PDB file of C-alpha atoms in Angstrom:
ATOM      1  CA  MET Q   1      20.260 -19.264   9.222  1.00 56.00           C
ATOM      2  CA  ALA Q   2      17.015 -17.729   8.010  1.00 63.00           C
ATOM      3  CA  GLU Q   3      14.136 -19.911   6.917  1.00 82.00           C
ATOM      4  CA  SER Q   4      14.377 -20.764   3.211  1.00 87.00           C
ATOM      5  CA  HIS Q   5      10.687 -20.022   2.562  1.00 87.00           C
ATOM      6  CA  VAL Q   6      11.125 -16.516   3.995  1.00 90.00           C
ATOM      7  CA  ILE Q   7      14.168 -15.861   1.799  1.00 91.00           C
ATOM      8  CA  SER Q   8      12.485 -17.252  -1.313  1.00 92.00           C
ATOM      9  CA  GLY Q   9       9.406 -15.091  -0.653  1.00 91.00           C
ATOM     10  CA  LEU Q  10      11.550 -11.974  -0.209  1.00 94.00           C
ATOM     11  CA  VAL Q  11      13.553 -12.757  -3.360  1.00 94.00           C
ATOM     12  CA  ALA Q  12      10.328 -13.204  -5.340  1.00 94.00           C
ATOM     13  CA  LYS Q  13       8.972  -9.894  -4.003  1.00 95.00           C
ATOM     14  CA  ARG Q  14      12.255  -8.121  -4.834  1.00 96.00           C
ATOM     15  CA  SER Q  15      12.154  -9.539  -8.353  1.00 96.00           C
ATOM     16  CA  GLU Q  16       8.568  -8.337  -8.784  1.00 96.00           C
ATOM     17  CA  MET Q  17       9.384  -4.821  -7.562  1.00 97.00           C
ATOM     18  CA  ALA Q  18      12.505  -4.589  -9.740  1.00 97.00           C
ATOM     19  CA  GLY Q  19      10.354  -5.548 -12.722  1.00 97.00           C
ATOM     20  CA  LEU Q  20       7.851  -2.809 -11.822  1.00 96.00           C
ATOM     21  CA  ILE Q  21      10.665  -0.265 -11.653  1.00 97.00           C
ATOM     22  CA  GLN Q  22      11.902  -1.272 -15.105  1.00 97.00           C
ATOM     23  CA  HIS Q  23       8.366  -1.131 -16.499  1.00 97.00           C
ATOM     24  CA  TYR Q  24       7.638   2.331 -15.110  1.00 96.00           C
ATOM     25  CA  GLN Q  25      11.060   3.697 -16.121  1.00 98.00           C
ATOM     26  CA  ALA Q  26      10.356   2.600 -19.701  1.00 97.00           C
ATOM     27  CA  GLU Q  27       6.886   4.194 -19.460  1.00 97.00           C
ATOM     28  CA  ILE Q  28       8.406   7.452 -18.136  1.00 97.00           C
ATOM     29  CA  SER Q  29      10.875   7.448 -21.020  1.00 97.00           C
ATOM     30  CA  ARG Q  30       8.085   6.929 -23.567  1.00 97.00           C
ATOM     31  CA  ILE Q  31       5.884   9.648 -22.060  1.00 97.00           C
ATOM     32  CA  SER Q  32       8.827  12.039 -21.825  1.00 97.00           C
ATOM     33  CA  THR Q  33       9.560  11.543 -25.528  1.00 98.00           C
ATOM     34  CA  ASP Q  34       5.895  12.184 -26.359  1.00 97.00           C
ATOM     35  CA  LEU Q  35       5.976  15.346 -24.224  1.00 96.00           C
ATOM     36  CA  ASN Q  36       9.045  16.604 -26.096  1.00 97.00           C
ATOM     37  CA  TYR Q  37       7.220  16.082 -29.416  1.00 97.00           C
ATOM     38  CA  ILE Q  38       4.204  18.014 -28.130  1.00 97.00           C
ATOM     39  CA  ASP Q  39       6.456  20.831 -26.868  1.00 96.00           C
ATOM     40  CA  ALA Q  40       8.156  21.044 -30.266  1.00 97.00           C
ATOM     41  CA  THR Q  41       4.776  21.174 -32.012  1.00 97.00           C
ATOM     42  CA  ILE Q  42       3.565  23.960 -29.719  1.00 97.00           C
ATOM     43  CA  LYS Q  43       6.752  25.911 -30.441  1.00 96.00           C
ATOM     44  CA  LEU Q  44       6.208  25.341 -34.171  1.00 97.00           C
ATOM     45  CA  PHE Q  45       2.803  27.034 -34.031  1.00 97.00           C
ATOM     46  CA  TRP Q  46       3.614  29.636 -31.332  1.00 96.00           C
ATOM     47  CA  PRO Q  47       7.391  30.200 -30.940  1.00 95.00           C
ATOM     48  CA  GLU Q  48       6.967  32.794 -28.148  1.00 96.00           C
ATOM     49  CA  PHE Q  49       4.865  30.508 -25.935  1.00 95.00           C
ATOM     50  CA  ASP Q  50       6.460  29.922 -22.511  1.00 95.00           C
ATOM     51  CA  LEU Q  51       6.061  26.209 -21.766  1.00 95.00           C
ATOM     52  CA  ARG Q  52       6.939  26.821 -18.101  1.00 94.00           C
ATOM     53  CA  THR Q  53       3.515  28.417 -17.632  1.00 95.00           C
ATOM     54  CA  VAL Q  54       1.770  25.101 -18.287  1.00 94.00           C
ATOM     55  CA  ARG Q  55       1.074  23.373 -14.977  1.00 93.00           C
ATOM     56  CA  ALA Q  56       0.956  19.612 -14.747  1.00 92.00           C
ATOM     57  CA  LYS Q  57      -2.524  18.178 -14.416  1.00 90.00           C
ATOM     58  CA  ALA Q  58      -2.971  15.889 -11.415  1.00 87.00           C
ATOM     59  CA  HIS Q  59      -3.331  12.226 -12.336  1.00 81.00           C
ATOM     60  CA  ARG Q  60      -6.211  10.468 -10.631  1.00 75.00           C
ATOM     61  CA  GLU Q  61      -6.841   6.772 -10.700  1.00 73.00           C
ATOM     62  CA  ARG Q  62     -10.362   5.996 -11.796  1.00 72.00           C
ATOM     63  CA  SER Q  63     -12.472   3.747  -9.607  1.00 71.00           C
ATOM     64  CA  HIS Q  64     -13.181   0.436 -11.300  1.00 76.00           C
ATOM     65  CA  SER Q  65     -16.042  -0.275  -8.897  1.00 77.00           C
ATOM     66  CA  PHE Q  66     -18.407   2.227 -10.498  1.00 81.00           C
ATOM     67  CA  THR Q  67     -19.395   3.186 -14.011  1.00 83.00           C
ATOM     68  CA  HIS Q  68     -19.469   6.830 -15.062  1.00 84.00           C
ATOM     69  CA  GLY Q  69     -22.025   8.717 -12.932  1.00 86.00           C
ATOM     70  CA  GLU Q  70     -23.087   5.625 -10.985  1.00 89.00           C
ATOM     71  CA  ARG Q  71     -21.637   6.722  -7.636  1.00 90.00           C
ATOM     72  CA  PRO Q  72     -23.691   9.933  -7.191  1.00 92.00           C
ATOM     73  CA  ARG Q  73     -26.846   8.199  -8.477  1.00 93.00           C
ATOM     74  CA  LEU Q  74     -26.412   5.397  -5.939  1.00 92.00           C
ATOM     75  CA  ILE Q  75     -25.830   7.879  -3.128  1.00 92.00           C
ATOM     76  CA  LEU Q  76     -28.898   9.930  -4.008  1.00 93.00           C
ATOM     77  CA  ASP Q  77     -31.020   6.746  -4.202  1.00 92.00           C
ATOM     78  CA  ILE Q  78     -29.722   5.620  -0.802  1.00 92.00           C
ATOM     79  CA  LEU Q  79     -30.391   9.018   0.777  1.00 92.00           C
ATOM     80  CA  ARG Q  80     -33.917   9.175  -0.721  1.00 92.00           C
ATOM     81  CA  GLU Q  81     -34.782   5.944   1.099  1.00 91.00           C
ATOM     82  CA  SER Q  82     -33.327   7.231   4.375  1.00 87.00           C
ATOM     83  CA  VAL Q  83     -35.596   9.035   6.821  1.00 82.00           C
ATOM     84  CA  ASP Q  84     -33.081  10.498   9.269  1.00 84.00           C
ATOM     85  CA  GLY Q  85     -30.050  10.793   6.972  1.00 85.00           C
ATOM     86  CA  LEU Q  86     -26.891   8.702   6.968  1.00 89.00           C
ATOM     87  CA  THR Q  87     -23.187   9.053   7.670  1.00 88.00           C
ATOM     88  CA  SER Q  88     -20.665   8.433   4.895  1.00 87.00           C
ATOM     89  CA  GLY Q  89     -19.837   5.078   6.518  1.00 87.00           C
ATOM     90  CA  GLU Q  90     -23.479   4.002   6.455  1.00 90.00           C
ATOM     91  CA  ILE Q  91     -23.758   5.150   2.842  1.00 92.00           C
ATOM     92  CA  ALA Q  92     -20.627   3.119   1.991  1.00 90.00           C
ATOM     93  CA  GLU Q  93     -22.143  -0.001   3.577  1.00 90.00           C
ATOM     94  CA  ALA Q  94     -25.363   0.505   1.609  1.00 90.00           C
ATOM     95  CA  MET Q  95     -23.331   0.976  -1.602  1.00 90.00           C
ATOM     96  CA  LEU Q  96     -21.514  -2.300  -0.917  1.00 89.00           C
ATOM     97  CA  ARG Q  97     -24.849  -4.091  -0.448  1.00 88.00           C
ATOM     98  CA  LEU Q  98     -26.264  -2.621  -3.669  1.00 88.00           C
ATOM     99  CA  LYS Q  99     -23.129  -3.599  -5.615  1.00 85.00           C
ATOM    100  CA  GLY Q 100     -23.341  -7.128  -4.166  1.00 85.00           C
ATOM    101  CA  VAL Q 101     -19.938  -6.893  -2.479  1.00 81.00           C
ATOM    102  CA  GLU Q 102     -19.272  -8.505   0.891  1.00 82.00           C
ATOM    103  CA  SER Q 103     -18.975  -5.838   3.578  1.00 79.00           C
ATOM    104  CA  ASN Q 104     -15.757  -5.952   5.603  1.00 80.00           C
ATOM    105  CA  ALA Q 105     -13.351  -3.372   7.042  1.00 78.00           C
ATOM    106  CA  ASN Q 106     -10.993  -3.584   4.035  1.00 80.00           C
ATOM    107  CA  ARG Q 107     -13.813  -2.852   1.561  1.00 82.00           C
ATOM    108  CA  ILE Q 108     -15.723  -0.218   3.574  1.00 84.00           C
ATOM    109  CA  GLU Q 109     -12.846   2.288   3.831  1.00 86.00           C
ATOM    110  CA  PRO Q 110     -12.294   2.813   0.065  1.00 85.00           C
ATOM    111  CA  PHE Q 111     -16.060   2.930  -0.530  1.00 85.00           C
ATOM    112  CA  GLN Q 112     -16.399   5.460   2.294  1.00 88.00           C
ATOM    113  CA  ARG Q 113     -13.721   7.671   0.702  1.00 87.00           C
ATOM    114  CA  CYS Q 114     -15.539   7.413  -2.647  1.00 87.00           C
ATOM    115  CA  ALA Q 115     -18.839   8.223  -0.955  1.00 88.00           C
ATOM    116  CA  LEU Q 116     -17.396  11.226   0.879  1.00 90.00           C
ATOM    117  CA  SER Q 117     -15.845  12.568  -2.306  1.00 89.00           C
ATOM    118  CA  ALA Q 118     -19.151  12.225  -4.163  1.00 91.00           C
ATOM    119  CA  LEU Q 119     -21.068  13.734  -1.221  1.00 92.00           C
ATOM    120  CA  ASN Q 120     -18.843  16.809  -1.262  1.00 91.00           C
ATOM    121  CA  LYS Q 121     -19.435  17.232  -5.009  1.00 91.00           C
ATOM    122  CA  LEU Q 122     -23.182  16.758  -4.540  1.00 92.00           C
ATOM    123  CA  GLU Q 123     -23.110  19.318  -1.706  1.00 91.00           C
ATOM    124  CA  ALA Q 124     -21.384  21.841  -3.981  1.00 92.00           C
ATOM    125  CA  LYS Q 125     -24.212  21.306  -6.506  1.00 93.00           C
ATOM    126  CA  GLY Q 126     -26.801  21.836  -3.760  1.00 91.00           C
ATOM    127  CA  LEU Q 127     -28.252  18.315  -4.000  1.00 92.00           C
ATOM    128  CA  VAL Q 128     -27.289  17.091  -0.516  1.00 91.00           C
ATOM    129  CA  ALA Q 129     -26.484  18.822   2.739  1.00 88.00           C
ATOM    130  CA  PRO Q 130     -24.990  17.778   6.061  1.00 87.00           C
ATOM    131  CA  SER Q 131     -27.702  18.246   8.675  1.00 81.00           C
ATOM    132  CA  GLU Q 132     -25.920  17.517  11.949  1.00 74.00           C
ATOM    133  CA  THR Q 133     -22.937  15.669  13.324  1.00 73.00           C
ATOM    134  CA  GLU Q 134     -22.853  12.355  15.087  1.00 67.00           C
ATOM    135  CA  GLY Q 135     -19.580  12.495  16.964  1.00 71.00           C
ATOM    136  CA  ALA Q 136     -17.002  13.270  14.263  1.00 73.00           C
ATOM    137  CA  ALA Q 137     -19.238  12.067  11.398  1.00 79.00           C
ATOM    138  CA  ARG Q 138     -21.686  14.264   9.515  1.00 85.00           C
ATOM    139  CA  ILE Q 139     -25.234  13.125   8.820  1.00 88.00           C
ATOM    140  CA  TRP Q 140     -26.099  13.637   5.140  1.00 90.00           C
ATOM    141  CA  LYS Q 141     -29.611  14.287   3.800  1.00 89.00           C
ATOM    142  CA  ILE Q 142     -31.156  15.276   0.473  1.00 89.00           C
ATOM    143  CA  ALA Q 143     -31.171  19.070   0.294  1.00 83.00           C
TER     144      ALA Q 143
END
């Protein structure tokens, strides 16, 4: 017979996940109703409008680690202090230090993804540029 603590843990997890499903199904129902009202209002003002031409906008979860505009400012400050440039991983570690968060493997990866995303946006604006590669990683510098 299975250990009772294992079964009770699995039952608790199943209960939690079933509750999440119910919550999100109710949320989907509410949002779907709101969407139908918006569709009807659009049709009221423009009956010929083809609603199938409206593409869904991608939903992105906002990072709760940074305030609006803080991420690129931090990255630019970090790169200004760097002489030889830094990889996205090194930038992520510096961001963790500046935010006062303990640096470990679980925390570095999401910060590195955030840093890389911001670096790509800063590159598109011409503010930073990759100068060389260090293995598979690019070295980023102020442009």
